[in-house]
PDB file of C-alpha atoms in Angstrom:
ATOM      1  CA  MET A   1      17.291-188.688  28.556  1.00  0.00           C
ATOM      2  CA  LYS A   2      19.987-185.957  27.951  1.00  0.00           C
ATOM      3  CA  GLU A   3      18.782-182.465  28.386  1.00  0.00           C
ATOM      4  CA  ARG A   4      18.584-180.507  25.090  1.00  0.00           C
ATOM      5  CA  ILE A   5      20.030-177.086  24.991  1.00  0.00           C
ATOM      6  CA  LEU A   6      16.907-176.155  22.923  1.00  0.00           C
ATOM      7  CA  ASP A   7      14.718-176.778  25.919  1.00  0.00           C
ATOM      8  CA  ARG A   8      16.367-173.831  27.615  1.00  0.00           C
ATOM      9  CA  ILE A   9      15.584-171.376  24.915  1.00  0.00           C
ATOM     10  CA  SER A  10      12.365-169.312  25.473  1.00  0.00           C
ATOM     11  CA  SER A  11      13.559-166.192  23.685  1.00  0.00           C
ATOM     12  CA  PRO A  12      16.593-165.058  21.652  1.00  0.00           C
ATOM     13  CA  SER A  13      18.011-163.448  24.794  1.00  0.00           C
ATOM     14  CA  ASP A  14      18.738-166.921  26.244  1.00  0.00           C
ATOM     15  CA  LEU A  15      21.289-167.536  23.435  1.00  0.00           C
ATOM     16  CA  LYS A  16      23.593-164.938  24.933  1.00  0.00           C
ATOM     17  CA  ASP A  17      24.338-167.050  27.943  1.00  0.00           C
ATOM     18  CA  LEU A  18      25.533-170.051  25.885  1.00  0.00           C
ATOM     19  CA  THR A  19      29.080-171.146  25.268  1.00  0.00           C
ATOM     20  CA  PRO A  20      30.323-171.827  21.753  1.00  0.00           C
ATOM     21  CA  ALA A  21      30.023-175.563  22.415  1.00  0.00           C
ATOM     22  CA  GLN A  22      26.482-175.166  23.629  1.00  0.00           C
ATOM     23  CA  LEU A  23      25.542-173.178  20.587  1.00  0.00           C
ATOM     24  CA  GLY A  24      26.886-175.909  18.454  1.00  0.00           C
ATOM     25  CA  GLN A  25      24.745-178.411  20.348  1.00  0.00           C
ATOM     26  CA  LEU A  26      21.783-176.130  19.958  1.00  0.00           C
ATOM     27  CA  ALA A  27      22.175-176.236  16.227  1.00  0.00           C
ATOM     28  CA  THR A  28      22.070-180.024  16.418  1.00  0.00           C
ATOM     29  CA  ASP A  29      19.022-179.972  18.674  1.00  0.00           C
ATOM     30  CA  ILE A  30      17.186-177.691  16.233  1.00  0.00           C
ATOM     31  CA  ARG A  31      18.004-179.879  13.309  1.00  0.00           C
ATOM     32  CA  ASP A  32      16.758-182.956  15.201  1.00  0.00           C
ATOM     33  CA  GLU A  33      13.499-181.169  16.171  1.00  0.00           C
ATOM     34  CA  MET A  34      12.779-179.945  12.555  1.00  0.00           C
ATOM     35  CA  VAL A  35      13.414-183.405  11.084  1.00  0.00           C
ATOM     36  CA  LEU A  36      11.164-185.026  13.756  1.00  0.00           C
ATOM     37  CA  VAL A  37       8.252-182.533  13.173  1.00  0.00           C
ATOM     38  CA  THR A  38       8.397-182.288   9.436  1.00  0.00           C
ATOM     39  CA  SER A  39       8.652-186.027   9.052  1.00  0.00           C
ATOM     40  CA  LYS A  40       5.150-186.147  10.658  1.00  0.00           C
ATOM     41  CA  ASN A  41       3.559-182.858   9.490  1.00  0.00           C
ATOM     42  CA  GLY A  42       5.312-182.135   6.250  1.00  0.00           C
ATOM     43  CA  GLY A  43       6.854-178.879   5.568  1.00  0.00           C
ATOM     44  CA  HIS A  44      10.004-177.229   4.112  1.00  0.00           C
ATOM     45  CA  LEU A  45      12.810-179.047   5.774  1.00  0.00           C
ATOM     46  CA  ALA A  46      15.861-178.513   3.492  1.00  0.00           C
ATOM     47  CA  PRO A  47      15.750-174.691   3.414  1.00  0.00           C
ATOM     48  CA  ASN A  48      15.602-174.612   7.223  1.00  0.00           C
ATOM     49  CA  LEU A  49      18.439-177.015   7.711  1.00  0.00           C
ATOM     50  CA  GLY A  50      20.525-174.711   5.680  1.00  0.00           C
ATOM     51  CA  VAL A  51      19.964-171.612   7.892  1.00  0.00           C
ATOM     52  CA  VAL A  52      20.340-173.011  11.397  1.00  0.00           C
ATOM     53  CA  GLU A  53      23.762-171.324  12.223  1.00  0.00           C
ATOM     54  CA  LEU A  54      22.808-168.227  10.157  1.00  0.00           C
ATOM     55  CA  THR A  55      19.622-167.745  12.275  1.00  0.00           C
ATOM     56  CA  ILE A  56      21.359-168.365  15.565  1.00  0.00           C
ATOM     57  CA  GLY A  57      24.170-165.959  14.690  1.00  0.00           C
ATOM     58  CA  LEU A  58      21.717-163.352  13.528  1.00  0.00           C
ATOM     59  CA  HIS A  59      19.717-163.542  16.755  1.00  0.00           C
ATOM     60  CA  LEU A  60      22.893-163.236  18.796  1.00  0.00           C
ATOM     61  CA  ALA A  61      23.734-159.962  16.983  1.00  0.00           C
ATOM     62  CA  ILE A  62      20.362-158.266  17.228  1.00  0.00           C
ATOM     63  CA  ASP A  63      17.486-157.805  19.682  1.00  0.00           C
ATOM     64  CA  THR A  64      14.122-158.984  18.330  1.00  0.00           C
ATOM     65  CA  PRO A  65      11.255-157.953  18.586  1.00  0.00           C
ATOM     66  CA  LYS A  66      12.615-154.433  18.836  1.00  0.00           C
ATOM     67  CA  ASP A  67      14.962-155.164  15.816  1.00  0.00           C
ATOM     68  CA  LYS A  68      13.302-156.623  12.781  1.00  0.00           C
ATOM     69  CA  ILE A  69      13.972-159.600  10.514  1.00  0.00           C
ATOM     70  CA  VAL A  70      12.177-159.904   7.280  1.00  0.00           C
ATOM     71  CA  TRP A  71      12.388-163.322   5.730  1.00  0.00           C
ATOM     72  CA  ASP A  72      12.081-163.261   1.996  1.00  0.00           C
ATOM     73  CA  VAL A  73      11.693-167.045   1.923  1.00  0.00           C
ATOM     74  CA  GLY A  74       8.873-167.197   4.516  1.00  0.00           C
ATOM     75  CA  HIS A  75       9.006-170.979   4.866  1.00  0.00           C
ATOM     76  CA  GLN A  76      12.638-170.706   6.018  1.00  0.00           C
ATOM     77  CA  SER A  77      11.666-169.280   9.360  1.00  0.00           C
ATOM     78  CA  TYR A  78      11.285-172.530  11.331  1.00  0.00           C
ATOM     79  CA  VAL A  79      14.584-171.963  13.186  1.00  0.00           C
ATOM     80  CA  HIS A  80      13.436-168.374  13.941  1.00  0.00           C
ATOM     81  CA  LYS A  81      10.238-169.710  15.413  1.00  0.00           C
ATOM     82  CA  LEU A  82      12.047-172.256  17.637  1.00  0.00           C
ATOM     83  CA  LEU A  83      14.201-169.536  19.035  1.00  0.00           C
ATOM     84  CA  THR A  84      11.357-166.970  19.641  1.00  0.00           C
ATOM     85  CA  GLY A  85       9.209-168.652  22.198  1.00  0.00           C
ATOM     86  CA  ARG A  86       7.332-171.180  19.988  1.00  0.00           C
ATOM     87  CA  ARG A  87       9.244-174.307  20.842  1.00  0.00           C
ATOM     88  CA  ASP A  88       6.512-175.858  22.858  1.00  0.00           C
ATOM     89  CA  LYS A  89       4.039-175.431  19.975  1.00  0.00           C
ATOM     90  CA  PHE A  90       6.377-176.468  17.188  1.00  0.00           C
ATOM     91  CA  SER A  91       4.774-179.960  17.012  1.00  0.00           C
ATOM     92  CA  THR A  92       1.684-178.125  15.672  1.00  0.00           C
ATOM     93  CA  LEU A  93       3.516-176.673  12.671  1.00  0.00           C
ATOM     94  CA  ARG A  94       1.309-176.547   9.577  1.00  0.00           C
ATOM     95  CA  GLN A  95      -1.610-178.178  11.560  1.00  0.00           C
ATOM     96  CA  TYR A  96      -5.113-176.759  12.018  1.00  0.00           C
ATOM     97  CA  ALA A  97      -5.007-173.980  14.690  1.00  0.00           C
ATOM     98  CA  GLY A  98      -1.266-174.667  14.979  1.00  0.00           C
ATOM     99  CA  LEU A  99       1.850-172.794  14.029  1.00  0.00           C
ATOM    100  CA  SER A 100       2.016-171.262  10.522  1.00  0.00           C
ATOM    101  CA  GLY A 101       4.657-172.494   8.124  1.00  0.00           C
ATOM    102  CA  PHE A 102       5.462-168.849   7.450  1.00  0.00           C
ATOM    103  CA  PRO A 103       6.100-165.767   9.601  1.00  0.00           C
ATOM    104  CA  LYS A 104       2.802-164.395  10.999  1.00  0.00           C
ATOM    105  CA  GLN A 105       2.408-161.202  12.941  1.00  0.00           C
ATOM    106  CA  SER A 106      -0.567-162.478  14.735  1.00  0.00           C
ATOM    107  CA  GLU A 107       1.551-165.433  16.032  1.00  0.00           C
ATOM    108  CA  SER A 108       4.450-163.567  17.552  1.00  0.00           C
ATOM    109  CA  PRO A 109       5.830-160.096  17.946  1.00  0.00           C
ATOM    110  CA  HIS A 110       9.052-161.437  16.580  1.00  0.00           C
ATOM    111  CA  ASP A 111       7.364-161.847  13.207  1.00  0.00           C
ATOM    112  CA  CYS A 112       7.353-158.232  11.887  1.00  0.00           C
ATOM    113  CA  PHE A 113       5.750-159.086   8.516  1.00  0.00           C
ATOM    114  CA  ASP A 114       3.723-161.824   6.891  1.00  0.00           C
ATOM    115  CA  THR A 115       5.990-163.038   4.034  1.00  0.00           C
ATOM    116  CA  GLY A 116       5.697-165.890   1.516  1.00  0.00           C
ATOM    117  CA  HIS A 117       8.421-166.105  -1.203  1.00  0.00           C
ATOM    118  CA  ALA A 118       8.115-163.116  -3.543  1.00  0.00           C
ATOM    119  CA  SER A 119      11.418-161.223  -3.751  1.00  0.00           C
ATOM    120  CA  ASN A 120       9.787-158.429  -1.597  1.00  0.00           C
ATOM    121  CA  SER A 121      11.928-158.577   1.582  1.00  0.00           C
ATOM    122  CA  LEU A 122      14.211-155.822   0.548  1.00  0.00           C
ATOM    123  CA  SER A 123      11.326-153.425  -0.331  1.00  0.00           C
ATOM    124  CA  ILE A 124       9.632-154.272   3.118  1.00  0.00           C
ATOM    125  CA  ALA A 125      12.958-153.702   5.021  1.00  0.00           C
ATOM    126  CA  LEU A 126      13.608-150.429   3.168  1.00  0.00           C
ATOM    127  CA  GLY A 127      10.154-149.134   4.015  1.00  0.00           C
ATOM    128  CA  MET A 128      10.727-150.107   7.667  1.00  0.00           C
ATOM    129  CA  ALA A 129      14.123-148.427   7.732  1.00  0.00           C
ATOM    130  CA  GLN A 130      12.786-145.181   6.261  1.00  0.00           C
ATOM    131  CA  ALA A 131       9.873-145.179   8.687  1.00  0.00           C
ATOM    132  CA  ARG A 132      12.317-145.771  11.533  1.00  0.00           C
ATOM    133  CA  ASP A 133      14.282-142.727  10.395  1.00  0.00           C
ATOM    134  CA  GLN A 134      11.226-140.561  10.200  1.00  0.00           C
ATOM    135  CA  LEU A 135      10.406-141.561  13.692  1.00  0.00           C
ATOM    136  CA  GLU A 136      14.080-141.004  14.807  1.00  0.00           C
ATOM    137  CA  SER A 137      14.230-144.466  16.216  1.00  0.00           C
ATOM    138  CA  ASP A 138      17.157-146.896  16.237  1.00  0.00           C
ATOM    139  CA  GLU A 139      15.975-150.386  15.379  1.00  0.00           C
ATOM    140  CA  THR A 140      18.198-152.627  13.268  1.00  0.00           C
ATOM    141  CA  ILE A 141      16.414-153.879  10.176  1.00  0.00           C
ATOM    142  CA  VAL A 142      17.587-157.006   8.451  1.00  0.00           C
ATOM    143  CA  ALA A 143      16.342-158.662   5.330  1.00  0.00           C
ATOM    144  CA  VAL A 144      17.324-162.343   4.718  1.00  0.00           C
ATOM    145  CA  ILE A 145      17.091-163.147   0.972  1.00  0.00           C
ATOM    146  CA  GLY A 146      18.203-166.141  -1.093  1.00  0.00           C
ATOM    147  CA  ASP A 147      20.153-166.021  -4.385  1.00  0.00           C
ATOM    148  CA  GLY A 148      16.967-167.188  -6.128  1.00  0.00           C
ATOM    149  CA  SER A 149      14.809-164.391  -4.770  1.00  0.00           C
ATOM    150  CA  MET A 150      17.489-161.840  -5.415  1.00  0.00           C
ATOM    151  CA  THR A 151      16.956-162.406  -9.136  1.00  0.00           C
ATOM    152  CA  GLY A 152      13.465-160.905  -8.866  1.00  0.00           C
ATOM    153  CA  GLY A 153      12.800-157.442 -10.269  1.00  0.00           C
ATOM    154  CA  LEU A 154      11.338-156.185  -7.026  1.00  0.00           C
ATOM    155  CA  ALA A 155      14.639-156.926  -5.236  1.00  0.00           C
ATOM    156  CA  PHE A 156      16.629-154.978  -7.794  1.00  0.00           C
ATOM    157  CA  GLU A 157      14.327-151.995  -7.343  1.00  0.00           C
ATOM    158  CA  ALA A 158      14.786-152.062  -3.676  1.00  0.00           C
ATOM    159  CA  LEU A 159      18.657-152.401  -4.000  1.00  0.00           C
ATOM    160  CA  ASN A 160      18.646-149.474  -6.252  1.00  0.00           C
ATOM    161  CA  GLN A 161      16.457-147.272  -3.982  1.00  0.00           C
ATOM    162  CA  ALA A 162      18.247-148.314  -0.741  1.00  0.00           C
ATOM    163  CA  GLY A 163      21.680-147.476  -2.161  1.00  0.00           C
ATOM    164  CA  HIS A 164      20.306-144.153  -3.562  1.00  0.00           C
ATOM    165  CA  VAL A 165      18.845-142.988  -0.210  1.00  0.00           C
ATOM    166  CA  LYS A 166      21.757-144.566   1.936  1.00  0.00           C
ATOM    167  CA  ALA A 167      19.148-146.295   4.153  1.00  0.00           C
ATOM    168  CA  SER A 168      20.599-148.050   7.080  1.00  0.00           C
ATOM    169  CA  LEU A 169      19.615-151.707   6.651  1.00  0.00           C
ATOM    170  CA  ILE A 170      21.352-154.944   6.508  1.00  0.00           C
ATOM    171  CA  VAL A 171      20.773-157.476   3.657  1.00  0.00           C
ATOM    172  CA  ILE A 172      21.886-161.035   4.232  1.00  0.00           C
ATOM    173  CA  LEU A 173      22.211-162.843   0.850  1.00  0.00           C
ATOM    174  CA  ASN A 174      21.840-166.506   1.624  1.00  0.00           C
ATOM    175  CA  ASP A 175      23.705-167.681  -1.541  1.00  0.00           C
ATOM    176  CA  ASN A 176      23.019-171.379  -1.244  1.00  0.00           C
ATOM    177  CA  GLU A 177      22.579-172.031  -4.977  1.00  0.00           C
ATOM    178  CA  MET A 178      19.283-173.776  -4.197  1.00  0.00           C
ATOM    179  CA  SER A 179      15.765-173.251  -5.592  1.00  0.00           C
ATOM    180  CA  ILE A 180      12.927-175.199  -7.046  1.00  0.00           C
ATOM    181  CA  ASP A 181      14.525-174.863 -10.462  1.00  0.00           C
ATOM    182  CA  GLY A 182      17.671-173.278 -11.829  1.00  0.00           C
ATOM    183  CA  ASN A 183      18.183-169.647 -11.319  1.00  0.00           C
ATOM    184  CA  VAL A 184      18.401-167.482 -14.442  1.00  0.00           C
ATOM    185  CA  GLY A 185      19.310-163.857 -15.293  1.00  0.00           C
ATOM    186  CA  ALA A 186      22.332-161.591 -15.028  1.00  0.00           C
ATOM    187  CA  LEU A 187      22.678-161.731 -11.240  1.00  0.00           C
ATOM    188  CA  SER A 188      22.602-165.538 -11.166  1.00  0.00           C
ATOM    189  CA  SER A 189      25.298-165.556 -13.767  1.00  0.00           C
ATOM    190  CA  TYR A 190      27.263-162.951 -11.757  1.00  0.00           C
ATOM    191  CA  LEU A 191      27.192-165.244  -8.673  1.00  0.00           C
ATOM    192  CA  ASP A 192      27.993-168.366 -10.675  1.00  0.00           C
ATOM    193  CA  ARG A 193      30.747-166.824 -12.799  1.00  0.00           C
ATOM    194  CA  ILE A 194      33.649-167.740 -10.451  1.00  0.00           C
ATOM    195  CA  ARG A 195      32.668-171.491 -10.731  1.00  0.00           C
ATOM    196  CA  LEU A 196      32.040-171.497 -14.488  1.00  0.00           C
ATOM    197  CA  ASP A 197      34.337-168.907 -16.047  1.00  0.00           C
ATOM    198  CA  PRO A 198      36.973-170.668 -18.149  1.00  0.00           C
ATOM    199  CA  THR A 199      39.526-167.851 -17.482  1.00  0.00           C
ATOM    200  CA  TYR A 200      39.234-168.503 -13.754  1.00  0.00           C
ATOM    201  CA  ASN A 201      39.298-172.290 -14.225  1.00  0.00           C
ATOM    202  CA  ARG A 202      42.408-171.992 -16.496  1.00  0.00           C
ATOM    203  CA  PHE A 203      44.169-169.550 -14.063  1.00  0.00           C
ATOM    204  CA  ARG A 204      43.425-171.955 -11.205  1.00  0.00           C
ATOM    205  CA  HIS A 205      44.974-174.923 -13.227  1.00  0.00           C
ATOM    206  CA  ASP A 206      48.067-172.873 -14.154  1.00  0.00           C
ATOM    207  CA  VAL A 207      48.573-171.743 -10.494  1.00  0.00           C
ATOM    208  CA  GLU A 208      48.207-175.337  -9.237  1.00  0.00           C
ATOM    209  CA  SER A 209      50.680-176.688 -11.884  1.00  0.00           C
ATOM    210  CA  ALA A 210      53.139-174.026 -10.881  1.00  0.00           C
ATOM    211  CA  LEU A 211      52.900-174.889  -7.253  1.00  0.00           C
ATOM    212  CA  ARG A 212      53.451-178.528  -7.861  1.00  0.00           C
ATOM    213  CA  CYS A 213      56.883-177.575  -9.328  1.00  0.00           C
ATOM    214  CA  ILE A 214      58.081-176.155  -6.092  1.00  0.00           C
ATOM    215  CA  PRO A 215      60.160-178.756  -4.126  1.00  0.00           C
ATOM    216  CA  ALA A 216      59.002-179.908  -0.718  1.00  0.00           C
ATOM    217  CA  VAL A 217      56.343-177.266  -0.174  1.00  0.00           C
ATOM    218  CA  GLY A 218      54.303-177.340  -3.407  1.00  0.00           C
ATOM    219  CA  GLU A 219      51.829-179.975  -2.349  1.00  0.00           C
ATOM    220  CA  LYS A 220      51.341-178.329   1.012  1.00  0.00           C
ATOM    221  CA  MET A 221      50.544-175.057  -0.564  1.00  0.00           C
ATOM    222  CA  ILE A 222      48.035-176.761  -2.850  1.00  0.00           C
ATOM    223  CA  SER A 223      46.404-178.213   0.364  1.00  0.00           C
ATOM    224  CA  PHE A 224      45.430-174.620   1.114  1.00  0.00           C
ATOM    225  CA  GLY A 225      43.634-174.374  -2.239  1.00  0.00           C
ATOM    226  CA  GLU A 226      40.257-173.321  -0.812  1.00  0.00           C
ATOM    227  CA  THR A 227      41.890-170.404   0.822  1.00  0.00           C
ATOM    228  CA  TRP A 228      43.568-169.045  -2.386  1.00  0.00           C
ATOM    229  CA  LYS A 229      40.507-169.929  -4.513  1.00  0.00           C
ATOM    230  CA  THR A 230      38.373-167.790  -2.175  1.00  0.00           C
ATOM    231  CA  ALA A 231      40.950-164.970  -2.491  1.00  0.00           C
ATOM    232  CA  ILE A 232      40.804-165.245  -6.226  1.00  0.00           C
ATOM    233  CA  LYS A 233      37.035-165.132  -6.154  1.00  0.00           C
ATOM    234  CA  GLN A 234      36.970-162.004  -3.952  1.00  0.00           C
ATOM    235  CA  PHE A 235      39.470-160.371  -6.316  1.00  0.00           C
ATOM    236  CA  LEU A 236      37.659-161.126  -9.496  1.00  0.00           C
ATOM    237  CA  VAL A 237      33.961-160.885  -8.724  1.00  0.00           C
ATOM    238  CA  PRO A 238      32.344-160.393  -5.335  1.00  0.00           C
ATOM    239  CA  GLY A 239      31.022-157.119  -4.096  1.00  0.00           C
ATOM    240  CA  MET A 240      31.419-154.996  -7.258  1.00  0.00           C
ATOM    241  CA  LEU A 241      27.789-154.965  -8.254  1.00  0.00           C
ATOM    242  CA  PHE A 242      26.614-154.280  -4.726  1.00  0.00           C
ATOM    243  CA  GLU A 243      29.192-151.593  -4.079  1.00  0.00           C
ATOM    244  CA  ASP A 244      28.189-149.877  -7.368  1.00  0.00           C
ATOM    245  CA  LEU A 245      24.686-149.866  -6.109  1.00  0.00           C
ATOM    246  CA  GLY A 246      25.682-148.052  -2.998  1.00  0.00           C
ATOM    247  CA  PHE A 247      25.983-150.914  -0.558  1.00  0.00           C
ATOM    248  CA  LYS A 248      28.886-151.784   1.594  1.00  0.00           C
ATOM    249  CA  TYR A 249      29.839-155.456   0.962  1.00  0.00           C
ATOM    250  CA  ILE A 250      30.853-157.893   3.602  1.00  0.00           C
ATOM    251  CA  GLY A 251      31.900-161.427   2.493  1.00  0.00           C
ATOM    252  CA  PRO A 252      31.627-164.040   1.262  1.00  0.00           C
ATOM    253  CA  ILE A 253      31.326-165.518   4.891  1.00  0.00           C
ATOM    254  CA  ASP A 254      30.603-168.970   6.014  1.00  0.00           C
ATOM    255  CA  GLY A 255      26.880-168.923   6.777  1.00  0.00           C
ATOM    256  CA  HIS A 256      27.302-172.169   8.744  1.00  0.00           C
ATOM    257  CA  ASP A 257      29.684-170.512  11.196  1.00  0.00           C
ATOM    258  CA  ILE A 258      27.647-168.909  14.117  1.00  0.00           C
ATOM    259  CA  LYS A 259      30.437-166.562  15.157  1.00  0.00           C
ATOM    260  CA  ALA A 260      31.143-165.456  11.634  1.00  0.00           C
ATOM    261  CA  VAL A 261      27.499-164.507  11.134  1.00  0.00           C
ATOM    262  CA  GLU A 262      27.306-162.733  14.552  1.00  0.00           C
ATOM    263  CA  ASN A 263      30.512-160.829  13.914  1.00  0.00           C
ATOM    264  CA  SER A 264      29.456-159.711  10.428  1.00  0.00           C
ATOM    265  CA  VAL A 265      26.145-158.454  11.564  1.00  0.00           C
ATOM    266  CA  GLN A 266      27.687-156.684  14.488  1.00  0.00           C
ATOM    267  CA  MET A 267      30.263-155.105  11.980  1.00  0.00           C
ATOM    268  CA  ALA A 268      27.366-154.068   9.677  1.00  0.00           C
ATOM    269  CA  LYS A 269      25.566-152.356  12.659  1.00  0.00           C
ATOM    270  CA  THR A 270      28.630-150.444  13.409  1.00  0.00           C
ATOM    271  CA  ILE A 271      29.312-149.307   9.885  1.00  0.00           C
ATOM    272  CA  GLY A 272      25.752-148.111   9.182  1.00  0.00           C
ATOM    273  CA  GLY A 273      24.197-147.396   5.877  1.00  0.00           C
ATOM    274  CA  PRO A 274      23.104-150.062   3.411  1.00  0.00           C
ATOM    275  CA  ILE A 275      25.126-153.281   4.037  1.00  0.00           C
ATOM    276  CA  LEU A 276      25.053-156.609   2.155  1.00  0.00           C
ATOM    277  CA  ILE A 277      26.487-159.676   3.904  1.00  0.00           C
ATOM    278  CA  HIS A 278      27.144-162.467   1.440  1.00  0.00           C
ATOM    279  CA  ALA A 279      26.831-165.736   3.275  1.00  0.00           C
TER     280      ALA A 279
END
């Protein structure tokens, strides 16, 4: 049987010795392990399949348990558990006397707060950041929150306060457009606007039509459509709300690209202050 890269990982520090190819294989190993265990024990499979590379990249950029990760969607922490010394017990997930399906401080020092799914991660992270500053310490504090959780009032209050006090913390917005039911409210509309706004769609159609009229190269230019659509999206929408709230905005980035996540978190650490990474 081929050795799994996952079997070499006892702590996040082990990730730093892996090549890019090995990190890619690790992501595959993690997905296979989660499918195997949740098919027997039940659990929240889909939310965790979507944050494999994001979690690996995050752990490459920080140093838990000194640095802190607050998971707003607590049941999205399976990958985190596999990377933080709980691989051998992962088969006991959600079983009596086994691993919890959520972060649990009594289970591991890498779990800094017991979270469920309540839009409270930003408030928790802000409290940790301000306590760190009072103690004149230097931990990196990261909150990972989904676009559904971000529509909660508690999250808005924390964004407002963090921007006001210029707290040094990193917010990763996992904008996967997924929740039990459709997201509602102004922020959801803000994040959706670029896909739904008729002005954007009409502009996109007009640009594409114009490109098709260019001999020889028009079709090739259209083949790069995703690139220019992303540029339009960045020009028209992203970042404005968060910048106005006092956050530096990074993104959108590909949350399934380990290196992109790692580099973005490293950049955020260098910049300092309140940073939002849109992944």
